[in-house]
PDB file of C-alpha atoms in Angstrom:
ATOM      1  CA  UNK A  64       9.187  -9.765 -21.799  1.00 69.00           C
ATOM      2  CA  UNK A  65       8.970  -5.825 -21.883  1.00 92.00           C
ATOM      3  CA  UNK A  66       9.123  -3.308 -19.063  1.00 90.00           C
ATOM      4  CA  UNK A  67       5.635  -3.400 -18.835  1.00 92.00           C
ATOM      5  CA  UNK A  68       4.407  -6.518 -19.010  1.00 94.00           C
ATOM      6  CA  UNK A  69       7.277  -7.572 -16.369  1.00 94.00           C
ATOM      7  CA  UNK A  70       5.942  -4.659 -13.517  1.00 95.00           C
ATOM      8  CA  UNK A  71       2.655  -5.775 -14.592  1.00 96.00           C
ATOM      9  CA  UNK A  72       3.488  -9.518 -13.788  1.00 96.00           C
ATOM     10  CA  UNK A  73       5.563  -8.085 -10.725  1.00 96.00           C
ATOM     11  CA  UNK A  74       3.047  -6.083  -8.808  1.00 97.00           C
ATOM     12  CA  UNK A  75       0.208  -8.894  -9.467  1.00 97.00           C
ATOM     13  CA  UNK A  76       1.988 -11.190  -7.557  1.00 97.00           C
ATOM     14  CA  UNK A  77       2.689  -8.700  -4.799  1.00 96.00           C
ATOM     15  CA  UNK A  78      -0.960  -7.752  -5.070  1.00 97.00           C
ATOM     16  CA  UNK A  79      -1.790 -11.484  -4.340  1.00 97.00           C
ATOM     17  CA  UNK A  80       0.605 -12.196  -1.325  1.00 95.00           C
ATOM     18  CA  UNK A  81      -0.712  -8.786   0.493  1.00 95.00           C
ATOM     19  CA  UNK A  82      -3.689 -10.300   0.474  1.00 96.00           C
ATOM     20  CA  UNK A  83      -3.125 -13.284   1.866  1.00 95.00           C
ATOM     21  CA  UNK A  84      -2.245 -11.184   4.924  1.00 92.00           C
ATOM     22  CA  UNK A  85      -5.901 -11.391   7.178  1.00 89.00           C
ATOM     23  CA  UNK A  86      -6.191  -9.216  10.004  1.00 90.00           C
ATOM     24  CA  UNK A  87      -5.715 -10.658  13.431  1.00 88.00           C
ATOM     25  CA  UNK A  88      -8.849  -9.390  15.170  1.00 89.00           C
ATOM     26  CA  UNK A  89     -12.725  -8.998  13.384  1.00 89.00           C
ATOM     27  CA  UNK A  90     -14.408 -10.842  10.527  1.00 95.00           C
ATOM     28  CA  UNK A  91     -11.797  -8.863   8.154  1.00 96.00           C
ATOM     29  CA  UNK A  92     -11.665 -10.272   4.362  1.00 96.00           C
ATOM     30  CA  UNK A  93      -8.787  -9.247   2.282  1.00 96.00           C
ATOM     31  CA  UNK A  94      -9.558  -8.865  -1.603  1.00 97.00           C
ATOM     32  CA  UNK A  95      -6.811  -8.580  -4.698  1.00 98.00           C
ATOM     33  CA  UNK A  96      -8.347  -5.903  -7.600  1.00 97.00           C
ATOM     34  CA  UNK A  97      -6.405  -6.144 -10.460  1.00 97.00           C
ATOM     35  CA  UNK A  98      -7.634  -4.262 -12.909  1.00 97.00           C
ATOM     36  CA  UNK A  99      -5.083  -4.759 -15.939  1.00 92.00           C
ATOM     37  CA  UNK A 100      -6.866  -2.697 -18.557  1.00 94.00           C
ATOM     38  CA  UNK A 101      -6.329   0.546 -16.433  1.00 96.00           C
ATOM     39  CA  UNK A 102      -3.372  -1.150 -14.700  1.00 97.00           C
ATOM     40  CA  UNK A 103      -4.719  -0.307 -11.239  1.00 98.00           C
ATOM     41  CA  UNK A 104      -3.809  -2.776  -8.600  1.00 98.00           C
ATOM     42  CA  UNK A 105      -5.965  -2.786  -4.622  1.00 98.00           C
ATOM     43  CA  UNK A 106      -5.543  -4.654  -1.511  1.00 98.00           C
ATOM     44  CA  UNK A 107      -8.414  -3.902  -0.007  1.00 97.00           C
ATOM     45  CA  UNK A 108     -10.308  -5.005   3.899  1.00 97.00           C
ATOM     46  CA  UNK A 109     -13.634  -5.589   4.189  1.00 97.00           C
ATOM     47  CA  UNK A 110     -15.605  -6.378   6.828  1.00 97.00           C
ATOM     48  CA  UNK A 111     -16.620  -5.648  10.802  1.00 97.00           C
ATOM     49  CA  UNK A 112     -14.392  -5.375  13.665  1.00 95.00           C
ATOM     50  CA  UNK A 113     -17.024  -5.299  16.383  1.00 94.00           C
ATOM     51  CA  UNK A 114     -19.491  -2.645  15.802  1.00 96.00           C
ATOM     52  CA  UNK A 115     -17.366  -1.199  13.175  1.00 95.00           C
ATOM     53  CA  UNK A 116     -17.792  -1.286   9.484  1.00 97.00           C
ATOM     54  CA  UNK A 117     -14.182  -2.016   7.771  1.00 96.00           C
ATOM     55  CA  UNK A 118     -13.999  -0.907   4.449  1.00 97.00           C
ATOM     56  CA  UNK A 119     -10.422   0.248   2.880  1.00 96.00           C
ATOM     57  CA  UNK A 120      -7.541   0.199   1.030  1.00 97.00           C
ATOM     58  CA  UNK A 121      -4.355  -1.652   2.500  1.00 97.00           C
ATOM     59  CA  UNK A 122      -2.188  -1.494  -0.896  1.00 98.00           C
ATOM     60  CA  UNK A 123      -2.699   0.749  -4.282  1.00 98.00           C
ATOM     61  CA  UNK A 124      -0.581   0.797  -6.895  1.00 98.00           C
ATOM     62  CA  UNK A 125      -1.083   2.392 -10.266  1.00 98.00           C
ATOM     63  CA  UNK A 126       1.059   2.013 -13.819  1.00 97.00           C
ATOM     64  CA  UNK A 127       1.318   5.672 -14.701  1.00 96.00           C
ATOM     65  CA  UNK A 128       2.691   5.813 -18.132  1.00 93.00           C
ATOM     66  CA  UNK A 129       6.075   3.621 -17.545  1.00 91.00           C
ATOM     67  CA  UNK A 130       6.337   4.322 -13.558  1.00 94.00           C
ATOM     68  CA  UNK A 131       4.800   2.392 -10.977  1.00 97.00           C
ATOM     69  CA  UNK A 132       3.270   4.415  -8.186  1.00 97.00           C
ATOM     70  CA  UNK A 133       2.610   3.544  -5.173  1.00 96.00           C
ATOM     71  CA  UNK A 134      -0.665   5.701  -4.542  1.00 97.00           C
ATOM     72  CA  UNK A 135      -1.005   4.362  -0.710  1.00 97.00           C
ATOM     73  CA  UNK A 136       0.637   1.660   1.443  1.00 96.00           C
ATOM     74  CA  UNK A 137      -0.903   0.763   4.475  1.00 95.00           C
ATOM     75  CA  UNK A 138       1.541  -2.369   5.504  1.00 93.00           C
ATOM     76  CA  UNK A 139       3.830  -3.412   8.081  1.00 89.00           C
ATOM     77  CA  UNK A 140       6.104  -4.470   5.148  1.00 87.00           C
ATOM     78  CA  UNK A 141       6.488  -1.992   3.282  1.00 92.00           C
ATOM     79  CA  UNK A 142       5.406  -2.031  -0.919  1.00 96.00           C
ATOM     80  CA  UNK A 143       8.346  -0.032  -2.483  1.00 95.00           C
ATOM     81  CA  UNK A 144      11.103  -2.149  -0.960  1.00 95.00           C
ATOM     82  CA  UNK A 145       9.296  -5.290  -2.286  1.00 96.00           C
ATOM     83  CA  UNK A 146       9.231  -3.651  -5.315  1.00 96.00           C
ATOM     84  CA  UNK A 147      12.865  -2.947  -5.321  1.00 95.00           C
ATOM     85  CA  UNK A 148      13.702  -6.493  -4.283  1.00 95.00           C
ATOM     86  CA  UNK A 149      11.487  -7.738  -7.072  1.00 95.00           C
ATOM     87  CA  UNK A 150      13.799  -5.565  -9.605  1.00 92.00           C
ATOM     88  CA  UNK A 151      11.845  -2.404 -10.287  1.00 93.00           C
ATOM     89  CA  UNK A 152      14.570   0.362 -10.609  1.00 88.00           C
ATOM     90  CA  UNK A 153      14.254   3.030  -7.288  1.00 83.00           C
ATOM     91  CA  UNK A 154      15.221   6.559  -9.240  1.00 77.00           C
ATOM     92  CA  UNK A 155      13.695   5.990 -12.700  1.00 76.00           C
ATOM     93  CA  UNK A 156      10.057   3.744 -12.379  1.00 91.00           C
ATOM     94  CA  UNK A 157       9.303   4.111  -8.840  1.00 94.00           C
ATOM     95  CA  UNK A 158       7.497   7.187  -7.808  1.00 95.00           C
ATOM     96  CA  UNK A 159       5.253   7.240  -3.996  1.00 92.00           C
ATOM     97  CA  UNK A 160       2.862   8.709  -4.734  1.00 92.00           C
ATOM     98  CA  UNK A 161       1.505   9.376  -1.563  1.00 91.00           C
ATOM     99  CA  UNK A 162       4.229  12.176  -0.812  1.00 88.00           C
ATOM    100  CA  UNK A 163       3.076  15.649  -2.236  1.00 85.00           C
ATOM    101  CA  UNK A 164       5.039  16.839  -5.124  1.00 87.00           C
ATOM    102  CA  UNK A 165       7.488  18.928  -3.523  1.00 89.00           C
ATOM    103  CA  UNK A 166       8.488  16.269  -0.839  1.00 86.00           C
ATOM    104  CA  UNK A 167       9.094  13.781  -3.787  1.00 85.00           C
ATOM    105  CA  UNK A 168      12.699  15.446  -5.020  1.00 84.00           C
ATOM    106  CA  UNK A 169      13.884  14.569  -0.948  1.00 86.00           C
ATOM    107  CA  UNK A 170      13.142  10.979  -1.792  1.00 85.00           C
ATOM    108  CA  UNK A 171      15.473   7.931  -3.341  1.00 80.00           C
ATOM    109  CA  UNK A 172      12.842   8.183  -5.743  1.00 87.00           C
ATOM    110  CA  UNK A 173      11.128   8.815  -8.875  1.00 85.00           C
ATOM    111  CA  UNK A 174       9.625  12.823  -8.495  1.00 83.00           C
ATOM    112  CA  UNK A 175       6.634  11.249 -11.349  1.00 81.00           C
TER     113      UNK A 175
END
């Protein structure tokens, strides 16, 4: 299996046991979008917790080229060191994306 198709099969799975993770409180609905044409991959909550409309990402990750990014992570546990223990390489394919650009050379990671 190639690089790819390995963080490909790699973040789907992760993709699918975030969202098995349901909110304690509200009528909260977690939803896996994988799209692997664009290889852009959501965890996503939808629902009401009372009065209030719930509607957001928990989880995004994006193939960029040959990197993974991790464009937001909303979790208790957190996405890069799954990725990590899953066997994506810290320094060279992971990049958070979430950090501005000049914040990113500060991390263990990829700068992009």
């Amino acid at each position: 299996m190639d690089k790819l198709a390995r963080y490909r099969e790699i973040i789907r799975q992760l993709i699918f046991d975030y969202a098995t993770h349901k909110p304690a409180n509200g009528q909260i609905e977690t939803e896996a979008v994988i799209d692997l044409e664009r290889d852009h991959y959501e965890v996503l909550h939808v629902g009401w917790d009372g009065v209030r409309c719930v509607h957001g990402s928990v989880v995004h990750i994006d193939i960029i080229g040959d990197k993974v990014w991790i464009q937001y992570d909303g979790t208790s546990q957190p996405v890069a060191d799954a990725l990590l223990e899953a066997g994506i390489l810290r320094e060279d394919n992971i990049v958070l994306g979430f950090h501005p650009v000049e914040l990113r050379q500060y991390t263990d990671f990829a700068v992009s």
